[in-house]
Coordinates of C-alpha atoms and ligand atoms in Angstrom, one line a residue:
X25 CA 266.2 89.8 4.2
X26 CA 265.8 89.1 7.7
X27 CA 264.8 85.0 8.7
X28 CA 261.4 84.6 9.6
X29 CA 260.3 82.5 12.5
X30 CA 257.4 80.3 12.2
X31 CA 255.7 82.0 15.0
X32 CA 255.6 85.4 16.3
X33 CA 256.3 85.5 20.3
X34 CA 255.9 88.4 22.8
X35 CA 258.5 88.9 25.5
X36 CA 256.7 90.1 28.9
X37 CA 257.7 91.4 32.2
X38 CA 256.4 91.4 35.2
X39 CA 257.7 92.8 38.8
X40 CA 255.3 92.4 41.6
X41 CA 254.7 96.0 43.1
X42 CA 252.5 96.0 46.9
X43 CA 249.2 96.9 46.7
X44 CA 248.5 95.8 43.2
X45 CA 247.0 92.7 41.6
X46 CA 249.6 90.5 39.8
X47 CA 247.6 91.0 36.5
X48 CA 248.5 95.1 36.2
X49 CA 252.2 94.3 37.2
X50 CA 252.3 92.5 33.8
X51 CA 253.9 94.5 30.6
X52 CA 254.1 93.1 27.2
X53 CA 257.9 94.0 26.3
X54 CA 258.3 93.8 22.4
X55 CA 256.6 91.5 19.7
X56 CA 258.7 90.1 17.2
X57 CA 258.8 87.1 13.9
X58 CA 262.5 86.8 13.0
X59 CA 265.9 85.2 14.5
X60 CA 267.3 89.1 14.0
X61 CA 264.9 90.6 15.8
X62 CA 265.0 88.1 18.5
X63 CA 268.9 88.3 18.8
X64 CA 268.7 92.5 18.7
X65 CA 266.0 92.1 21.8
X66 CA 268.0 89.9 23.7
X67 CA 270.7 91.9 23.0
X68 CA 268.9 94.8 24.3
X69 CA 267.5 93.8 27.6
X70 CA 268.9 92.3 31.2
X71 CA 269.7 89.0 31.0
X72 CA 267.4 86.3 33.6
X73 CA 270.2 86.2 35.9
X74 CA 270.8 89.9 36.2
X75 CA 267.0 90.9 36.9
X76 CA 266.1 91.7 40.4
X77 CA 264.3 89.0 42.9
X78 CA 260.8 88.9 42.8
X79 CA 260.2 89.9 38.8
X80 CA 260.1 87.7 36.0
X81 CA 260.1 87.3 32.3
X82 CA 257.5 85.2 29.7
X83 CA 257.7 84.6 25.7
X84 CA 254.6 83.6 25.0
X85 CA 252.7 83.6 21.3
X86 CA 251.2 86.2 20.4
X87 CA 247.7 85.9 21.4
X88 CA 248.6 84.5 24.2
X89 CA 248.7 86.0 27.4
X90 CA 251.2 84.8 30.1
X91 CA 248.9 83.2 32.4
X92 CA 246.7 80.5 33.8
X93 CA 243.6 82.1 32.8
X94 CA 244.6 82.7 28.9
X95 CA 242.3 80.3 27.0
X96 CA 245.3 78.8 25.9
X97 CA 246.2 78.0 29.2
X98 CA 243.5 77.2 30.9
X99 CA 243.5 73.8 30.1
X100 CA 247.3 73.5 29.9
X101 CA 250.0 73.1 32.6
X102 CA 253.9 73.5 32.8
X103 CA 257.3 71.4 32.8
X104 CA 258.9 73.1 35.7
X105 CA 262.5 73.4 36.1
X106 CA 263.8 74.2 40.0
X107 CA 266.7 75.9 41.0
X108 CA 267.9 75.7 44.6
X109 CA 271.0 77.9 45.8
X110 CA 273.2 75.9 48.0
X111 CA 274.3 77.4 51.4
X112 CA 276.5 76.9 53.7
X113 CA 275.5 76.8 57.8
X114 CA 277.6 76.2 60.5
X115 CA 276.2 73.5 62.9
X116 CA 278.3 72.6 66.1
X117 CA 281.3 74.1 64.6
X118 CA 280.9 71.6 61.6
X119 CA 280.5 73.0 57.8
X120 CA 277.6 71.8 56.3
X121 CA 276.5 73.0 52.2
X122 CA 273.1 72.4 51.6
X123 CA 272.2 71.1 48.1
X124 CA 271.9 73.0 45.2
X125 CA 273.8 75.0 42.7
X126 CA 276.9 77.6 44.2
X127 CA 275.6 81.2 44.2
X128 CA 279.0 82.3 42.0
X129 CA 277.5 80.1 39.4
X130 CA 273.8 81.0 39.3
X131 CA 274.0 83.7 37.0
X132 CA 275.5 81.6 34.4
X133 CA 273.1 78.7 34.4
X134 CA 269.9 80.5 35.0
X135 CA 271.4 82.7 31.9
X136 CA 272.4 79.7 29.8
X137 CA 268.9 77.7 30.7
X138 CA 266.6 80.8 30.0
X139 CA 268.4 81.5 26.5
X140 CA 268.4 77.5 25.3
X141 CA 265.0 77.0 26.4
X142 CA 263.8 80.3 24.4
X143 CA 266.3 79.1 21.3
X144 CA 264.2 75.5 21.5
X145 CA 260.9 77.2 21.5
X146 CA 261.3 80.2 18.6
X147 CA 263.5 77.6 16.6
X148 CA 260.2 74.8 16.9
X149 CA 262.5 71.8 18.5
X150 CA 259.5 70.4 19.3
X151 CA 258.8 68.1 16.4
X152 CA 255.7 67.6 15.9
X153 CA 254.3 69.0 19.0
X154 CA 254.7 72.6 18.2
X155 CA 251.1 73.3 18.1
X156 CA 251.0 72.2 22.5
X157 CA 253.8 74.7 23.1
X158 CA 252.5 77.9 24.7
X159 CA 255.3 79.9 26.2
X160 CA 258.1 80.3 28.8
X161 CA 258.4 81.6 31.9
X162 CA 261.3 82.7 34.2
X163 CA 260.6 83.4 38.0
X164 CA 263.4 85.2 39.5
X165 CA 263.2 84.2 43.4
X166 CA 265.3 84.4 46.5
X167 CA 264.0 81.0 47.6
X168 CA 265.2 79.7 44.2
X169 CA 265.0 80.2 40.9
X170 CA 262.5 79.0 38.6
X171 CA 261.8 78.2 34.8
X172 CA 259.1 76.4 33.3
X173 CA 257.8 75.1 29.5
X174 CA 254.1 75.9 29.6
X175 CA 251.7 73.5 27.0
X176 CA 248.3 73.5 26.4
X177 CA 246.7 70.5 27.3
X178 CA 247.6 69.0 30.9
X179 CA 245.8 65.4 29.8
X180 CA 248.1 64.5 26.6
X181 CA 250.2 62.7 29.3
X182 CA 252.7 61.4 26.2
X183 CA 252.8 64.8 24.1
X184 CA 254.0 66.5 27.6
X185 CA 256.6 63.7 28.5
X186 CA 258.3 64.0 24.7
X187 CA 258.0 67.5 24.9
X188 CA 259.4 67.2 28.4
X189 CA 262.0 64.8 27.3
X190 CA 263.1 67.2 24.4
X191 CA 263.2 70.0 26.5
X192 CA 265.4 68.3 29.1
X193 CA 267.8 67.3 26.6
X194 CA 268.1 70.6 24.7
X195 CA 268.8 72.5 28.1
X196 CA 271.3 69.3 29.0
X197 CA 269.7 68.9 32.3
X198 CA 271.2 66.1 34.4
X199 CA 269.7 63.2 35.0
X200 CA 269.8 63.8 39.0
X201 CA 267.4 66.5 38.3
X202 CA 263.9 66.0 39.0
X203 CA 261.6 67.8 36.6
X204 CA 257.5 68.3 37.2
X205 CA 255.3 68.6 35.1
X206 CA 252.1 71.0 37.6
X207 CA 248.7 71.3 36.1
X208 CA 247.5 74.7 35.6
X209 CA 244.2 74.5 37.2
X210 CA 245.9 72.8 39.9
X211 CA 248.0 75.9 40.4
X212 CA 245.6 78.4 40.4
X213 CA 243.8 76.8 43.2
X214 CA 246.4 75.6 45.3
X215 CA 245.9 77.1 49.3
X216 CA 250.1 75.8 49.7
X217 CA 252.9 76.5 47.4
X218 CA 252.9 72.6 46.9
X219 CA 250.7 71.3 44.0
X220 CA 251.1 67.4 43.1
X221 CA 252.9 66.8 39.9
X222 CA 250.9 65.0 37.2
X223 CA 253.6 63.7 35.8
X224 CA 257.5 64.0 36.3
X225 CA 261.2 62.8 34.5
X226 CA 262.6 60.7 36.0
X227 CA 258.9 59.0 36.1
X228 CA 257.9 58.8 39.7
X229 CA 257.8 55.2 40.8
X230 CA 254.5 54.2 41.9
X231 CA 253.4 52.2 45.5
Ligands
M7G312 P1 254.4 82.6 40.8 O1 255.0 83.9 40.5 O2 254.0 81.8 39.7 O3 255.4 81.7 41.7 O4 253.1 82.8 41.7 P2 256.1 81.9 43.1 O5 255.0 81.3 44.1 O6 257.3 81.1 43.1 O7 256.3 83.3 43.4 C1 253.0 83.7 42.7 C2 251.7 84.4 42.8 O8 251.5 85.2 41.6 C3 250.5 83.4 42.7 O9 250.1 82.9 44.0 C4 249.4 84.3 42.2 O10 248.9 85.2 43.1 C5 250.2 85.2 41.1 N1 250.1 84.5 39.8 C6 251.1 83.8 39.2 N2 250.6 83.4 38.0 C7 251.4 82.6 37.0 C8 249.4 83.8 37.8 C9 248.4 83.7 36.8 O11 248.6 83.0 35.8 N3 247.2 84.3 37.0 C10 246.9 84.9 38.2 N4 245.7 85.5 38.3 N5 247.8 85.1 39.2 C11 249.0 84.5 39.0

């Protein structure tokens, strides 16, 4: 008999195309409830660091559709996980590496980040905060890589740091690493690609 999981996810994918609205470019993938099914779909698809710039993946529960507007979202916002490329430039004959992880090893983090952070979500790491976890997303970009943890409700300022906490362990995230936690609503009606983090790990120091 195959092991169910306590929740049954939907893996999406989406890849921008011109000329049409970011909702149609969205497809729902597969559906599945057990640790077999998710291991033959993984198994089956391209891995986050081999897809193409520009697309990206969500697992979600079902019911849920991968997005702000989703009534489970609405109200919700994300733990946001940045990856920067480093790159090297030449100024006045001097080598200088900009911060950020080397482009030979991209591949294998965003890989190994995408998978544990999926693993910590079907397997319900989340103690008892289960119920505030709504999906994952993966943005594949040339300006850097993103991943993000997306919970219900932006104002449980304490369920979103544990959960945040958890997740940041599970995923063995340095401690140099800054993670944000962006506010849905905030996103959606942002005019920059900056929105103000409500909360953040290391906590932001204040004054
Ligand atoms: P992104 O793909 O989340 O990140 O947003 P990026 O800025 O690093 O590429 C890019 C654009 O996709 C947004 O400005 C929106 O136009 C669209 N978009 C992204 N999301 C997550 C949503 C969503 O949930 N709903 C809608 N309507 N548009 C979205």
């Amino acid at each position: 008999a195959k092991h169910p999981l306590q929740n049954r996810w939907a893996l999406w994918y989406l890849k921008t195309e011109k000329d049409k609205d970011w909702e149609d470019c969205l497809k729902m993938l597969a559906l599945f409830d057990t640790v077999e099914d998710f291991w033959a779909l993984q198994n089956h698809i391209q891995s986050a660091g081999e897809l193409p710039r520009g697309s990206d993946y969500y697992m979600f529960k079902e019911g849920i559709r991968p997005m702000w507007e989703d009534v489970n979202n609405v109200q919700g916002g994300r733990w946001i996980i940045k990856k920067r490329i480093s790159k090297t430039i030449h100024v006045k004959k001097r080598v200088i590496v900009t911060k950020g992880e080397p482009p030979e090893t991209r591949k294998k983090n965003l890989d190994h980040l995408w998978l544990e952070l999926l693993l910590a979500i079907v397997g319900e790491q989340f103690e008892d905060y289960g119920e505030f976890i709504c999906g994952a997303a993966l943005n594949v970009r040339g300006k850097g890589d993103k991943v993000s943890l997306w919970t219900r409700d932006a104002t449980k300022d304490d369920v979103n740091l544990r959960i945040g906490q958890i997740m940041k362990e599970k995923l063995s995230i340095p401690d140099s690493d800054t993670l944000i936690y962006a506010v849905n609503k905030d996103s959606s009606i942002r005019t920059s690609s900056v929105v103000k983090p409500r909360i953040s790990i290391p906590a932001k120091e204040v004054g």
